[in-house]
Amino acid sequence: VKIITGDTDNHLMLINVKESFNMTGIEAEKILDSINITVNKNTIPFDTESPRVTSGIRVGTPAMTTRGFKEEQFIKVANIIYQALSKKNNLEELRNEVLKLTSSL
């Protein structure tokens, strides 16, 4: 997965979903929203898509830390996001994983 921000110096990451998953930011945003993970479509440097469509998404950590998530849960969320965007799993299964994860804390 191509992280535009280079690393994670702060609580935000900008991910190039066009290059990483061959989809637009708005498509990625809708897929993740369907499994109850909220991200925002976001333009990336030298974006070829319009600002309404975008080639990236912005992922932040404050909502997860507010819920009390620790490293183990962050890894699970990252894996769920990857599986959803790479279309390796059924979205209903992933939605259930998110529900299980958020109700366990």
mmCIF file with all atom_site columns, C-alpha atoms in Angstrom:
data_model
loop_
_atom_site.group_PDB
_atom_site.id
_atom_site.type_symbol
_atom_site.label_atom_id
_atom_site.label_alt_id
_atom_site.label_comp_id
_atom_site.label_asym_id
_atom_site.label_entity_id
_atom_site.label_seq_id
_atom_site.pdbx_PDB_ins_code
_atom_site.Cartn_x
_atom_site.Cartn_y
_atom_site.Cartn_z
_atom_site.occupancy
_atom_site.B_iso_or_equiv
_atom_site.pdbx_formal_charge
_atom_site.auth_seq_id
_atom_site.auth_comp_id
_atom_site.auth_asym_id
_atom_site.auth_atom_id
_atom_site.pdbx_PDB_model_num
ATOM 1   C CA . VAL A 1 1   ? 0.000   0.000   0.000   1.00 0.00 ? 1   VAL A CA 1
ATOM 2   C CA . LYS A 1 2   ? 1.444   3.344   -1.025  1.00 0.00 ? 2   LYS A CA 1
ATOM 3   C CA . ILE A 1 3   ? 1.375   5.779   1.895   1.00 0.00 ? 3   ILE A CA 1
ATOM 4   C CA . ILE A 1 4   ? 1.878   9.270   0.434   1.00 0.00 ? 4   ILE A CA 1
ATOM 5   C CA . THR A 1 5   ? 2.866   10.804  3.740   1.00 0.00 ? 5   THR A CA 1
ATOM 6   C CA . GLY A 1 6   ? 5.939   8.551   3.745   1.00 0.00 ? 6   GLY A CA 1
ATOM 7   C CA . ASP A 1 7   ? 5.492   7.427   7.302   1.00 0.00 ? 7   ASP A CA 1
ATOM 8   C CA . THR A 1 8   ? 3.292   8.027   10.317  1.00 0.00 ? 8   THR A CA 1
ATOM 9   C CA . ASP A 1 9   ? 4.817   11.014  12.133  1.00 0.00 ? 9   ASP A CA 1
ATOM 10  C CA . ASN A 1 10  ? 1.371   12.142  13.257  1.00 0.00 ? 10  ASN A CA 1
ATOM 11  C CA . HIS A 1 11  ? -2.153  10.781  13.532  1.00 0.00 ? 11  HIS A CA 1
ATOM 12  C CA . LEU A 1 12  ? -2.926  11.044  9.794   1.00 0.00 ? 12  LEU A CA 1
ATOM 13  C CA . MET A 1 13  ? -1.967  8.960   6.790   1.00 0.00 ? 13  MET A CA 1
ATOM 14  C CA . LEU A 1 14  ? -2.686  9.726   3.161   1.00 0.00 ? 14  LEU A CA 1
ATOM 15  C CA . ILE A 1 15  ? -2.985  6.576   1.060   1.00 0.00 ? 15  ILE A CA 1
ATOM 16  C CA . ASN A 1 16  ? -2.830  6.425   -2.731  1.00 0.00 ? 16  ASN A CA 1
ATOM 17  C CA . VAL A 1 17  ? -5.689  3.998   -3.422  1.00 0.00 ? 17  VAL A CA 1
ATOM 18  C CA . LYS A 1 18  ? -5.544  4.512   -7.165  1.00 0.00 ? 18  LYS A CA 1
ATOM 19  C CA . GLU A 1 19  ? -2.030  3.072   -7.349  1.00 0.00 ? 19  GLU A CA 1
ATOM 20  C CA . SER A 1 20  ? -2.482  0.589   -4.508  1.00 0.00 ? 20  SER A CA 1
ATOM 21  C CA . PHE A 1 21  ? -5.934  -0.812  -5.320  1.00 0.00 ? 21  PHE A CA 1
ATOM 22  C CA . ASN A 1 22  ? -6.826  0.539   -8.774  1.00 0.00 ? 22  ASN A CA 1
ATOM 23  C CA . MET A 1 23  ? -9.780  2.552   -7.474  1.00 0.00 ? 23  MET A CA 1
ATOM 24  C CA . THR A 1 24  ? -10.637 6.163   -6.745  1.00 0.00 ? 24  THR A CA 1
ATOM 25  C CA . GLY A 1 25  ? -10.797 7.787   -3.347  1.00 0.00 ? 25  GLY A CA 1
ATOM 26  C CA . ILE A 1 26  ? -14.558 8.096   -3.490  1.00 0.00 ? 26  ILE A CA 1
ATOM 27  C CA . GLU A 1 27  ? -14.881 4.371   -4.309  1.00 0.00 ? 27  GLU A CA 1
ATOM 28  C CA . ALA A 1 28  ? -12.615 3.449   -1.387  1.00 0.00 ? 28  ALA A CA 1
ATOM 29  C CA . GLU A 1 29  ? -14.509 5.791   0.939   1.00 0.00 ? 29  GLU A CA 1
ATOM 30  C CA . LYS A 1 30  ? -17.842 4.158   0.004   1.00 0.00 ? 30  LYS A CA 1
ATOM 31  C CA . ILE A 1 31  ? -16.514 0.602   0.372   1.00 0.00 ? 31  ILE A CA 1
ATOM 32  C CA . LEU A 1 32  ? -15.105 1.318   3.820   1.00 0.00 ? 32  LEU A CA 1
ATOM 33  C CA . ASP A 1 33  ? -18.222 3.214   4.876   1.00 0.00 ? 33  ASP A CA 1
ATOM 34  C CA . SER A 1 34  ? -20.274 0.127   3.953   1.00 0.00 ? 34  SER A CA 1
ATOM 35  C CA . ILE A 1 35  ? -18.376 -1.860  6.597   1.00 0.00 ? 35  ILE A CA 1
ATOM 36  C CA . ASN A 1 36  ? -18.549 0.938   9.201   1.00 0.00 ? 36  ASN A CA 1
ATOM 37  C CA . ILE A 1 37  ? -15.029 2.297   8.807   1.00 0.00 ? 37  ILE A CA 1
ATOM 38  C CA . THR A 1 38  ? -14.984 6.044   8.234   1.00 0.00 ? 38  THR A CA 1
ATOM 39  C CA . VAL A 1 39  ? -12.262 7.593   6.076   1.00 0.00 ? 39  VAL A CA 1
ATOM 40  C CA . ASN A 1 40  ? -12.248 10.635  3.805   1.00 0.00 ? 40  ASN A CA 1
ATOM 41  C CA . LYS A 1 41  ? -11.452 10.754  0.118   1.00 0.00 ? 41  LYS A CA 1
ATOM 42  C CA . ASN A 1 42  ? -8.506  13.081  -0.331  1.00 0.00 ? 42  ASN A CA 1
ATOM 43  C CA . THR A 1 43  ? -6.473  14.474  -3.174  1.00 0.00 ? 43  THR A CA 1
ATOM 44  C CA . ILE A 1 44  ? -2.851  13.440  -3.383  1.00 0.00 ? 44  ILE A CA 1
ATOM 45  C CA . PRO A 1 45  ? 0.088   15.376  -4.825  1.00 0.00 ? 45  PRO A CA 1
ATOM 46  C CA . PHE A 1 46  ? -0.177  15.593  -8.634  1.00 0.00 ? 46  PHE A CA 1
ATOM 47  C CA . ASP A 1 47  ? -3.616  13.960  -8.502  1.00 0.00 ? 47  ASP A CA 1
ATOM 48  C CA . THR A 1 48  ? -5.069  13.201  -11.934 1.00 0.00 ? 48  THR A CA 1
ATOM 49  C CA . GLU A 1 49  ? -8.598  12.847  -10.526 1.00 0.00 ? 49  GLU A CA 1
ATOM 50  C CA . SER A 1 50  ? -10.879 15.770  -9.722  1.00 0.00 ? 50  SER A CA 1
ATOM 51  C CA . PRO A 1 51  ? -11.218 16.939  -6.095  1.00 0.00 ? 51  PRO A CA 1
ATOM 52  C CA . ARG A 1 52  ? -14.693 15.368  -6.047  1.00 0.00 ? 52  ARG A CA 1
ATOM 53  C CA . VAL A 1 53  ? -13.288 11.952  -6.983  1.00 0.00 ? 53  VAL A CA 1
ATOM 54  C CA . THR A 1 54  ? -9.617  11.913  -5.801  1.00 0.00 ? 54  THR A CA 1
ATOM 55  C CA . SER A 1 55  ? -6.943  9.241   -5.950  1.00 0.00 ? 55  SER A CA 1
ATOM 56  C CA . GLY A 1 56  ? -6.453  8.945   -2.218  1.00 0.00 ? 56  GLY A CA 1
ATOM 57  C CA . ILE A 1 57  ? -7.993  8.530   1.192   1.00 0.00 ? 57  ILE A CA 1
ATOM 58  C CA . ARG A 1 58  ? -7.060  10.070  4.505   1.00 0.00 ? 58  ARG A CA 1
ATOM 59  C CA . VAL A 1 59  ? -6.981  7.755   7.496   1.00 0.00 ? 59  VAL A CA 1
ATOM 60  C CA . GLY A 1 60  ? -6.755  9.109   11.033  1.00 0.00 ? 60  GLY A CA 1
ATOM 61  C CA . THR A 1 61  ? -6.271  7.448   14.381  1.00 0.00 ? 61  THR A CA 1
ATOM 62  C CA . PRO A 1 62  ? -8.099  9.702   16.913  1.00 0.00 ? 62  PRO A CA 1
ATOM 63  C CA . ALA A 1 63  ? -11.409 7.804   16.737  1.00 0.00 ? 63  ALA A CA 1
ATOM 64  C CA . MET A 1 64  ? -9.614  4.531   17.403  1.00 0.00 ? 64  MET A CA 1
ATOM 65  C CA . THR A 1 65  ? -7.593  5.851   20.344  1.00 0.00 ? 65  THR A CA 1
ATOM 66  C CA . THR A 1 66  ? -10.768 7.406   21.791  1.00 0.00 ? 66  THR A CA 1
ATOM 67  C CA . ARG A 1 67  ? -12.313 3.922   21.747  1.00 0.00 ? 67  ARG A CA 1
ATOM 68  C CA . GLY A 1 68  ? -9.304  2.601   23.662  1.00 0.00 ? 68  GLY A CA 1
ATOM 69  C CA . PHE A 1 69  ? -7.783  0.694   20.757  1.00 0.00 ? 69  PHE A CA 1
ATOM 70  C CA . LYS A 1 70  ? -4.227  -0.469  21.267  1.00 0.00 ? 70  LYS A CA 1
ATOM 71  C CA . GLU A 1 71  ? -1.647  -1.788  18.802  1.00 0.00 ? 71  GLU A CA 1
ATOM 72  C CA . GLU A 1 72  ? -3.428  -5.139  18.396  1.00 0.00 ? 72  GLU A CA 1
ATOM 73  C CA . GLN A 1 73  ? -6.698  -3.482  17.347  1.00 0.00 ? 73  GLN A CA 1
ATOM 74  C CA . PHE A 1 74  ? -4.906  -1.029  15.017  1.00 0.00 ? 74  PHE A CA 1
ATOM 75  C CA . ILE A 1 75  ? -3.336  -3.975  13.201  1.00 0.00 ? 75  ILE A CA 1
ATOM 76  C CA . LYS A 1 76  ? -6.749  -5.646  12.885  1.00 0.00 ? 76  LYS A CA 1
ATOM 77  C CA . VAL A 1 77  ? -8.310  -2.473  11.463  1.00 0.00 ? 77  VAL A CA 1
ATOM 78  C CA . ALA A 1 78  ? -5.454  -2.074  8.971   1.00 0.00 ? 78  ALA A CA 1
ATOM 79  C CA . ASN A 1 79  ? -5.931  -5.671  7.832   1.00 0.00 ? 79  ASN A CA 1
ATOM 80  C CA . ILE A 1 80  ? -9.687  -5.185  7.468   1.00 0.00 ? 80  ILE A CA 1
ATOM 81  C CA . ILE A 1 81  ? -9.125  -2.038  5.377   1.00 0.00 ? 81  ILE A CA 1
ATOM 82  C CA . TYR A 1 82  ? -6.630  -3.882  3.181   1.00 0.00 ? 82  TYR A CA 1
ATOM 83  C CA . GLN A 1 83  ? -8.968  -6.848  2.691   1.00 0.00 ? 83  GLN A CA 1
ATOM 84  C CA . ALA A 1 84  ? -11.935 -4.607  1.856   1.00 0.00 ? 84  ALA A CA 1
ATOM 85  C CA . LEU A 1 85  ? -10.051 -2.487  -0.670  1.00 0.00 ? 85  LEU A CA 1
ATOM 86  C CA . SER A 1 86  ? -8.264  -5.407  -2.300  1.00 0.00 ? 86  SER A CA 1
ATOM 87  C CA . LYS A 1 87  ? -11.629 -7.208  -2.431  1.00 0.00 ? 87  LYS A CA 1
ATOM 88  C CA . LYS A 1 88  ? -10.175 -10.319 -0.861  1.00 0.00 ? 88  LYS A CA 1
ATOM 89  C CA . ASN A 1 89  ? -13.087 -10.840 1.528   1.00 0.00 ? 89  ASN A CA 1
ATOM 90  C CA . ASN A 1 90  ? -16.840 -10.596 1.559   1.00 0.00 ? 90  ASN A CA 1
ATOM 91  C CA . LEU A 1 91  ? -17.853 -7.117  2.793   1.00 0.00 ? 91  LEU A CA 1
ATOM 92  C CA . GLU A 1 92  ? -20.546 -8.599  5.050   1.00 0.00 ? 92  GLU A CA 1
ATOM 93  C CA . GLU A 1 93  ? -17.900 -10.712 6.803   1.00 0.00 ? 93  GLU A CA 1
ATOM 94  C CA . LEU A 1 94  ? -15.693 -7.645  7.218   1.00 0.00 ? 94  LEU A CA 1
ATOM 95  C CA . ARG A 1 95  ? -18.600 -5.577  8.577   1.00 0.00 ? 95  ARG A CA 1
ATOM 96  C CA . ASN A 1 96  ? -19.166 -8.311  11.164  1.00 0.00 ? 96  ASN A CA 1
ATOM 97  C CA . GLU A 1 97  ? -15.460 -8.229  12.074  1.00 0.00 ? 97  GLU A CA 1
ATOM 98  C CA . VAL A 1 98  ? -15.684 -4.462  12.584  1.00 0.00 ? 98  VAL A CA 1
ATOM 99  C CA . LEU A 1 99  ? -18.795 -4.859  14.738  1.00 0.00 ? 99  LEU A CA 1
ATOM 100 C CA . LYS A 1 100 ? -17.102 -7.553  16.815  1.00 0.00 ? 100 LYS A CA 1
ATOM 101 C CA . LEU A 1 101 ? -13.985 -5.427  17.209  1.00 0.00 ? 101 LEU A CA 1
ATOM 102 C CA . THR A 1 102 ? -15.869 -2.289  18.251  1.00 0.00 ? 102 THR A CA 1
ATOM 103 C CA . SER A 1 103 ? -18.182 -4.063  20.650  1.00 0.00 ? 103 SER A CA 1
ATOM 104 C CA . SER A 1 104 ? -15.380 -5.938  22.438  1.00 0.00 ? 104 SER A CA 1
ATOM 105 C CA . LEU A 1 105 ? -13.946 -2.863  24.150  1.00 0.00 ? 105 LEU A CA 1
#
